[in-house]
Short mmCIF file of C-alpha atoms and ligand atoms in Angstrom, two decimals:
data_model
loop_
_atom_site.label_atom_id
_atom_site.label_comp_id
_atom_site.label_asym_id
_atom_site.label_seq_id
_atom_site.Cartn_x
_atom_site.Cartn_y
_atom_site.Cartn_z
CA UNK N 1 2.17 -61.05 -23.21
CA UNK N 2 4.16 -59.02 -25.72
CA UNK N 3 4.13 -55.44 -26.77
CA UNK N 4 6.30 -52.93 -28.54
CA UNK N 5 6.29 -49.23 -27.92
CA UNK N 6 8.27 -46.16 -29.14
CA UNK N 7 9.22 -43.11 -27.20
CA UNK N 8 10.97 -39.89 -28.04
CA UNK N 9 13.46 -38.32 -25.86
CA UNK N 10 12.80 -34.71 -24.58
CA UNK N 11 14.95 -31.63 -23.77
CA UNK N 12 14.10 -29.67 -20.61
CA UNK N 13 13.55 -25.99 -20.90
CA UNK N 14 12.79 -25.70 -17.33
CA UNK N 15 15.24 -28.18 -15.74
CA UNK N 16 14.30 -30.98 -13.19
CA UNK N 17 17.31 -30.52 -10.86
CA UNK N 18 16.91 -32.09 -7.39
CA UNK N 19 14.79 -34.90 -5.76
CA UNK N 20 12.80 -34.59 -2.60
CA UNK N 21 12.65 -38.55 -2.39
CA UNK N 22 15.44 -40.57 -4.20
CA UNK N 23 13.70 -43.85 -4.04
CA UNK N 24 10.26 -42.87 -5.56
CA UNK N 25 11.90 -40.11 -7.88
CA UNK N 26 9.90 -37.17 -6.48
CA UNK N 27 11.42 -33.88 -7.53
CA UNK N 28 11.71 -30.62 -5.68
CA UNK N 29 10.55 -28.52 -8.57
CA UNK N 30 8.28 -28.65 -11.66
CA UNK N 31 10.01 -28.95 -15.05
CA UNK N 32 8.95 -28.43 -18.48
CA UNK N 33 10.34 -29.90 -21.99
CA UNK N 34 10.13 -30.24 -25.46
CA UNK N 35 9.78 -33.79 -26.85
CA UNK N 36 12.18 -34.31 -30.00
CA UNK N 37 11.32 -36.22 -33.03
CA UNK N 38 14.99 -37.12 -34.10
CA UNK N 39 15.80 -39.19 -30.72
CA UNK N 40 13.75 -42.18 -29.76
CA UNK N 41 13.80 -45.70 -28.33
CA UNK N 42 11.93 -48.69 -29.58
CA UNK N 43 11.25 -51.43 -27.06
CA UNK N 44 9.76 -54.81 -27.23
CA UNK N 45 8.79 -56.43 -23.86
CA UNK N 46 7.82 -60.16 -23.87
CA UNK N 47 6.66 -61.79 -20.60
CA UNK N 48 7.53 -65.36 -20.28
CA UNK N 49 5.83 -67.70 -17.85
CA UNK N 50 8.85 -70.18 -18.11
CA UNK N 51 11.82 -67.58 -17.66
CA UNK N 52 13.58 -67.61 -14.41
CA UNK N 53 15.01 -64.06 -14.77
CA UNK N 54 14.66 -60.97 -16.81
CA UNK N 55 17.09 -60.42 -19.94
CA UNK N 56 17.78 -56.91 -21.53
CA UNK N 57 19.26 -56.65 -25.06
CA UNK N 58 20.31 -53.11 -26.16
CA UNK N 59 21.24 -52.20 -29.74
CA UNK N 60 21.95 -55.95 -30.23
CA UNK N 61 24.15 -56.25 -27.10
CA UNK N 62 23.34 -58.39 -24.14
CA UNK N 63 23.45 -55.93 -21.20
CA UNK N 64 24.56 -56.89 -17.71
CA UNK N 65 25.90 -55.37 -14.52
CA UNK N 66 24.26 -51.93 -13.20
CA UNK N 67 22.52 -51.02 -16.43
CA UNK N 68 20.75 -54.52 -16.39
CA UNK N 69 20.04 -54.24 -12.53
CA UNK N 70 18.32 -50.88 -13.24
CA UNK N 71 15.90 -52.22 -15.84
CA UNK N 72 15.23 -55.46 -13.84
CA UNK N 73 14.36 -53.24 -10.66
CA UNK N 74 12.14 -51.10 -12.80
CA UNK N 75 10.37 -54.08 -14.04
CA UNK N 76 9.82 -55.11 -10.45
CA UNK N 77 7.89 -51.81 -10.11
CA UNK N 78 5.68 -52.51 -13.01
CA UNK N 79 5.11 -56.21 -11.79
CA UNK N 80 4.09 -54.89 -8.38
CA UNK N 81 1.76 -52.36 -9.98
CA UNK N 82 0.05 -55.01 -12.00
CA UNK N 83 -0.11 -57.52 -9.10
CA UNK N 84 1.96 -60.14 -11.24
CA UNK N 85 5.28 -60.58 -9.22
CA UNK N 86 6.56 -63.79 -10.56
CA UNK N 87 6.94 -63.34 -14.35
CA UNK N 88 9.96 -62.35 -15.97
CA UNK N 89 10.53 -60.50 -19.22
CA UNK N 90 12.77 -60.25 -22.34
CA UNK N 91 13.36 -56.63 -23.02
CA UNK N 92 14.78 -55.82 -26.56
CA UNK N 93 15.62 -52.13 -27.18
CA UNK N 94 16.84 -50.24 -30.14
CA UNK N 95 18.05 -46.49 -29.56
CA UNK N 96 17.89 -44.17 -32.24
CA UNK N 97 19.45 -41.78 -29.85
CA UNK N 98 23.08 -40.98 -31.03
CA UNK N 99 24.61 -41.68 -27.73
CA UNK N 100 27.16 -39.01 -28.44
CA UNK N 101 24.68 -36.32 -28.60
CA UNK N 102 24.39 -36.29 -24.99
CA UNK N 103 20.73 -36.75 -25.11
CA UNK N 104 19.60 -38.45 -22.08
CA UNK N 105 18.72 -41.86 -23.63
CA UNK N 106 17.38 -42.78 -20.24
CA UNK N 107 14.31 -40.50 -20.94
CA UNK N 108 13.05 -42.21 -24.20
CA UNK N 109 14.40 -45.55 -22.98
CA UNK N 110 12.33 -45.63 -19.67
CA UNK N 111 9.32 -44.23 -21.36
CA UNK N 112 9.48 -46.92 -24.07
CA UNK N 113 10.07 -49.55 -21.46
CA UNK N 114 7.18 -48.45 -19.09
CA UNK N 115 4.73 -48.27 -22.12
CA UNK N 116 5.60 -51.65 -23.52
CA UNK N 117 5.93 -53.59 -20.40
CA UNK N 118 2.41 -52.21 -19.03
CA UNK N 119 0.85 -53.16 -22.27
CA UNK N 120 2.45 -56.48 -22.42
CA UNK N 121 0.81 -57.30 -19.17
CA UNK N 122 -2.44 -56.06 -20.31
CA UNK N 123 -2.94 -53.16 -18.00
CA UNK N 124 -5.31 -50.50 -19.29
CA UNK N 125 -3.94 -47.21 -17.78
CA UNK N 126 -4.36 -43.44 -18.51
CA UNK N 127 -1.36 -41.38 -19.79
CA UNK N 128 -1.24 -39.87 -16.51
CA UNK N 129 -0.92 -43.20 -14.63
CA UNK N 130 1.82 -44.28 -17.36
CA UNK N 131 3.82 -41.00 -16.67
CA UNK N 132 3.65 -41.63 -13.03
CA UNK N 133 4.96 -45.11 -13.46
CA UNK N 134 7.60 -43.87 -15.95
CA UNK N 135 8.64 -41.43 -13.58
CA UNK N 136 9.90 -44.17 -11.15
CA UNK N 137 12.48 -45.35 -13.80
CA UNK N 138 14.08 -42.17 -14.55
CA UNK N 139 12.44 -38.63 -13.75
CA UNK N 140 12.90 -36.78 -16.86
CA UNK N 141 11.41 -39.80 -18.80
CA UNK N 142 7.93 -39.05 -17.40
CA UNK N 143 7.64 -35.99 -19.95
CA UNK N 144 8.38 -38.33 -22.82
CA UNK N 145 4.72 -39.71 -22.65
CA UNK N 146 3.64 -36.75 -24.53
CA UNK N 147 4.59 -35.05 -27.68
CA UNK N 148 5.36 -31.16 -27.91
CA UNK N 149 5.50 -29.25 -24.66
CA UNK N 150 4.84 -31.09 -21.37
CA UNK N 151 5.27 -30.11 -17.58
CA UNK N 152 6.14 -32.48 -14.79
CA UNK N 153 4.33 -31.52 -11.88
CA UNK N 154 6.42 -32.22 -8.80
CA UNK N 155 3.30 -33.05 -6.46
CA UNK N 156 2.94 -32.92 -2.67
CA UNK N 157 1.95 -36.33 -1.71
CA UNK N 158 4.59 -38.59 0.00
CA UNK N 159 3.39 -41.71 -2.12
CA UNK N 160 4.18 -39.77 -5.49
CA UNK N 161 0.66 -40.47 -6.85
CA UNK N 162 0.35 -36.80 -7.78
CA UNK N 163 3.78 -36.51 -9.34
CA UNK N 164 3.54 -36.78 -13.18
CA UNK N 165 3.70 -34.92 -16.49
CA UNK N 166 0.77 -33.29 -18.15
CA UNK N 167 0.65 -32.18 -21.67
CA UNK N 168 0.86 -28.46 -22.45
CA UNK N 169 0.68 -28.11 -26.35
CA UNK N 170 1.13 -31.07 -28.93
CA UNK N 171 4.03 -31.12 -31.33
CA UNK N 172 2.02 -29.60 -34.20
CA UNK N 173 1.26 -26.46 -32.14
CA UNK N 174 4.52 -24.73 -32.97
CA UNK N 175 7.52 -25.57 -35.08
CA UNK N 176 10.34 -24.88 -32.83
CA UNK N 177 13.42 -26.74 -33.65
CA UNK N 178 16.46 -27.98 -31.81
CA UNK N 179 20.27 -28.45 -32.89
CA UNK N 180 22.15 -30.90 -30.69
CA UNK N 181 25.87 -29.78 -30.86
CA UNK N 182 27.92 -32.82 -30.08
CA UNK N 183 31.17 -31.53 -28.71
CA UNK N 184 32.54 -34.72 -26.58
CA UNK N 185 32.06 -38.45 -27.04
CA UNK N 186 33.47 -39.07 -23.63
CA UNK N 187 31.37 -40.77 -20.99
CA UNK N 188 30.30 -37.89 -18.47
CA UNK N 189 32.10 -38.25 -15.03
CA UNK N 190 29.01 -37.09 -12.87
CA UNK N 191 25.69 -38.53 -13.93
CA UNK N 192 22.70 -36.40 -13.61
CA UNK N 193 21.58 -38.46 -10.66
CA UNK N 194 24.87 -37.92 -8.73
CA UNK N 195 25.14 -34.41 -9.72
CA UNK N 196 21.63 -33.31 -8.62
CA UNK N 197 21.95 -35.15 -5.39
CA UNK N 198 25.36 -33.48 -4.50
CA UNK N 199 23.76 -30.16 -5.35
CA UNK N 200 20.64 -30.66 -3.23
CA UNK N 201 22.69 -31.88 -0.34
CA UNK N 202 25.48 -29.24 -0.35
CA UNK N 203 24.89 -26.36 -2.80
CA UNK N 204 24.73 -22.89 -1.04
CA UNK N 205 22.81 -21.68 -4.34
CA UNK N 206 20.28 -24.35 -4.27
CA UNK N 207 17.72 -22.38 -2.50
CA UNK N 208 17.98 -19.39 -4.99
CA UNK N 209 17.33 -21.98 -7.86
CA UNK N 210 14.17 -23.15 -6.24
CA UNK N 211 12.90 -19.76 -5.54
CA UNK N 212 12.89 -18.60 -9.26
CA UNK N 213 11.21 -21.82 -10.73
CA UNK N 214 7.61 -20.55 -10.38
CA UNK N 215 8.12 -17.33 -12.16
CA UNK N 216 10.11 -19.09 -14.86
CA UNK N 217 7.33 -21.53 -15.44
CA UNK N 218 4.52 -19.06 -15.53
CA UNK N 219 6.48 -16.80 -18.02
CA UNK N 220 7.74 -19.74 -20.25
CA UNK N 221 4.05 -21.26 -20.43
CA UNK N 222 2.62 -17.72 -21.54
CA UNK N 223 5.49 -17.58 -24.00
CA UNK N 224 4.68 -21.03 -25.58
CA UNK N 225 1.07 -20.21 -25.71
CA UNK N 226 1.87 -16.85 -27.56
CA UNK N 227 4.50 -18.73 -29.83
CA UNK N 228 6.62 -15.97 -28.64
CA UNK N 229 10.10 -17.30 -29.25
CA UNK N 230 12.13 -14.67 -27.82
CA UNK N 231 10.50 -15.03 -24.58
CA UNK N 232 10.76 -18.84 -24.46
CA UNK N 233 14.26 -18.85 -25.52
CA UNK N 234 15.46 -16.06 -22.95
CA UNK N 235 13.90 -17.89 -20.18
CA UNK N 236 15.13 -21.37 -21.13
CA UNK N 237 18.77 -20.03 -21.57
CA UNK N 238 18.62 -18.16 -18.27
CA UNK N 239 17.13 -21.24 -16.41
CA UNK N 240 19.80 -23.43 -17.83
CA UNK N 241 22.35 -20.97 -16.44
CA UNK N 242 20.82 -20.96 -13.10
CA UNK N 243 20.79 -24.72 -13.05
CA UNK N 244 24.55 -24.95 -13.87
CA UNK N 245 25.28 -22.34 -11.36
CA UNK N 246 24.12 -24.43 -8.38
CA UNK N 247 26.92 -26.94 -9.37
CA UNK N 248 29.47 -24.24 -8.71
CA UNK N 249 28.10 -23.70 -5.20
CA UNK N 250 27.99 -27.50 -4.25
CA UNK N 251 30.62 -29.22 -2.11
CA UNK N 252 33.05 -30.22 -3.79
CA UNK N 253 32.08 -27.83 -6.57
CA UNK N 254 31.90 -29.16 -10.01
CA UNK N 255 30.78 -28.19 -13.52
CA UNK N 256 29.76 -30.19 -16.68
CA UNK N 257 31.06 -27.39 -19.16
CA UNK N 258 34.23 -27.71 -21.12
CA UNK N 259 35.99 -24.98 -22.88
CA UNK N 260 34.22 -26.10 -26.02
CA UNK N 261 30.84 -25.87 -24.24
CA UNK N 262 31.43 -22.20 -23.48
CA UNK N 263 32.71 -21.54 -27.07
CA UNK N 264 29.41 -22.79 -28.32
CA UNK N 265 27.47 -20.63 -25.85
CA UNK N 266 29.52 -17.73 -27.06
CA UNK N 267 28.76 -18.60 -30.69
CA UNK N 268 24.99 -18.53 -29.96
CA UNK N 269 25.14 -15.29 -28.21
CA UNK N 270 27.21 -13.91 -31.10
CA UNK N 271 24.54 -15.19 -33.63
CA UNK N 272 21.97 -13.48 -31.45
CA UNK N 273 23.93 -10.10 -31.67
CA UNK N 274 23.72 -10.39 -35.36
CA UNK N 275 19.70 -10.58 -35.24
CA UNK N 276 19.27 -14.27 -35.54
CA UNK N 277 17.01 -15.50 -32.67
CA UNK N 278 18.81 -18.51 -31.18
CA UNK N 279 18.99 -19.65 -27.57
CA UNK N 280 21.08 -22.54 -26.06
CA UNK N 281 20.35 -24.99 -23.11
CA UNK N 282 22.64 -27.65 -21.69
CA UNK N 283 21.92 -30.76 -19.60
CA UNK N 284 24.21 -32.72 -17.14
CA UNK N 285 27.06 -32.87 -19.76
CA UNK N 286 29.16 -30.90 -22.09
CA UNK N 287 26.98 -30.78 -25.18
CA UNK N 288 24.83 -27.76 -26.04
CA UNK N 289 21.25 -27.92 -27.47
CA UNK N 290 20.41 -24.76 -29.50
CA UNK N 291 16.81 -23.63 -30.12
CA UNK N 292 15.82 -22.04 -33.43
CA UNK N 293 13.05 -21.19 -35.87
CA UNK N 294 12.61 -23.14 -39.14
CA UNK N 295 13.53 -20.12 -41.15
CA UNK N 296 17.06 -19.85 -39.64
CA UNK N 297 17.96 -23.69 -40.05
CA UNK N 298 20.56 -23.20 -42.68
CA UNK N 299 22.52 -20.50 -41.00
CA UNK N 300 22.37 -21.97 -37.69
CA UNK N 301 23.47 -25.34 -38.91
CA UNK N 302 26.49 -23.89 -40.77
CA UNK N 303 27.49 -21.42 -37.81
CA UNK N 304 27.42 -24.24 -35.25
CA UNK N 305 29.37 -26.53 -37.41
CA UNK N 306 32.13 -23.97 -37.83
CA UNK N 307 32.20 -23.33 -34.14
CA UNK N 308 35.54 -24.55 -32.46
CA UNK N 309 35.48 -28.03 -31.09
CA UNK N 310 32.20 -29.18 -32.66
CA UNK N 311 32.12 -32.71 -34.01
CA UNK N 312 28.59 -32.80 -35.25
CA UNK N 313 25.37 -31.06 -35.31
CA UNK N 314 22.14 -32.96 -35.37
CA UNK N 315 18.78 -31.12 -36.20
CA UNK N 316 15.47 -32.07 -34.67
CA UNK N 317 11.80 -30.99 -34.62
CA UNK N 318 9.06 -31.28 -32.19
CA UNK N 319 8.10 -35.11 -31.69
CA UNK N 320 5.14 -37.07 -30.67
CA UNK N 321 4.41 -38.83 -27.51
CA UNK N 322 4.30 -42.59 -26.87
CA UNK N 323 3.20 -44.85 -29.76
CA UNK N 324 2.57 -48.66 -29.96
CA UNK N 325 3.76 -50.63 -32.93
C1 DP6 V 401 19.74 -31.95 -16.18
O1 DP6 V 401 15.88 -37.82 -15.42
O2 DP6 V 401 18.54 -38.34 -15.84
O3 DP6 V 401 18.58 -33.65 -17.85
O4 DP6 V 401 15.60 -38.94 -12.29
O5 DP6 V 401 17.86 -39.58 -11.47
O6 DP6 V 401 17.01 -40.62 -13.51
P1 DP6 V 401 16.82 -39.48 -12.63
O7 DP6 V 401 17.51 -38.17 -13.46
P2 DP6 V 401 17.44 -37.73 -14.89
O8 DP6 V 401 18.02 -36.23 -14.90
C2 DP6 V 401 17.64 -35.27 -15.79
C3 DP6 V 401 18.39 -33.91 -15.36
C4 DP6 V 401 18.51 -32.86 -16.56
C5 DP6 V 401 17.42 -32.04 -16.54
C6 DP6 V 401 16.00 -32.36 -17.10
O9 DP6 V 401 15.88 -33.21 -18.02
O10 DP6 V 401 14.94 -32.03 -16.71
#
């Protein structure tokens, strides 16, 4: 009744931004991501017949409060799925995700938890079923089941049984790299969950966002298949800007950007003007992730490190999907 799994985080190039069902975590649009090797979570789940409640230890600290409740509620979903509702678990996780890098540790966290918990309960499930279950912990996590590029299909069904990620190409298909530019160690004030809800409920730009997703997806998938970096980078950067534009049309309006976020965006665009193909993307926080090719690694790292307000630059390659240890 014990299993250990490792999952890597992922960065969305076509963003997931909005839910059609908040409880089941069903999205309004398909999204597409690249799994990264530098950022991962390793989780051991041990089900214990004698335990009277779940426990959760993260990076050697006992977790309580909302973060604990979220994990325990998620284990309820797995228990229900397995038909084993009265057995509790000890969850032990180590994050190799520098929290300050602003990489959603919830993506690698819930993917590793889902994989370890289902394996510990002896469930024999496909990657698709695992992705569908992982989605119910945190939406973006369902893409971390796979290495390389993956697409989360929003699905149509009310029960969510057709909403899961599918692999596009594995990590070794294309050596695209990502620099995580760390600007701020402050906790973000509006979580992605709250930010996307406010946007769906109130943003006058939200329908515009949804209208352009199908074209962005078709184009970026063609670009990935052709290993066309300019095309993939341009679509990813534009998609990120459209997502962030929706927050300005919300009520009350908000933005995740700091002045330093915009300074890095400008640094990236200036590098591009000098002939280095680099593109940015930004999630629900101030930090910037920069896409680049291996031959430009040295200049990209140096230029980003010298940009105003940058405290760290962490380089990563495409990573693999779930593994069991
Ligand atoms: C901006 O997956 O963290 O990073 O499903 O509510 O847990 P919940 O949200 P979450 O949202 C991620 C939003 C994003 C874009 C993306 O990763 O696609």
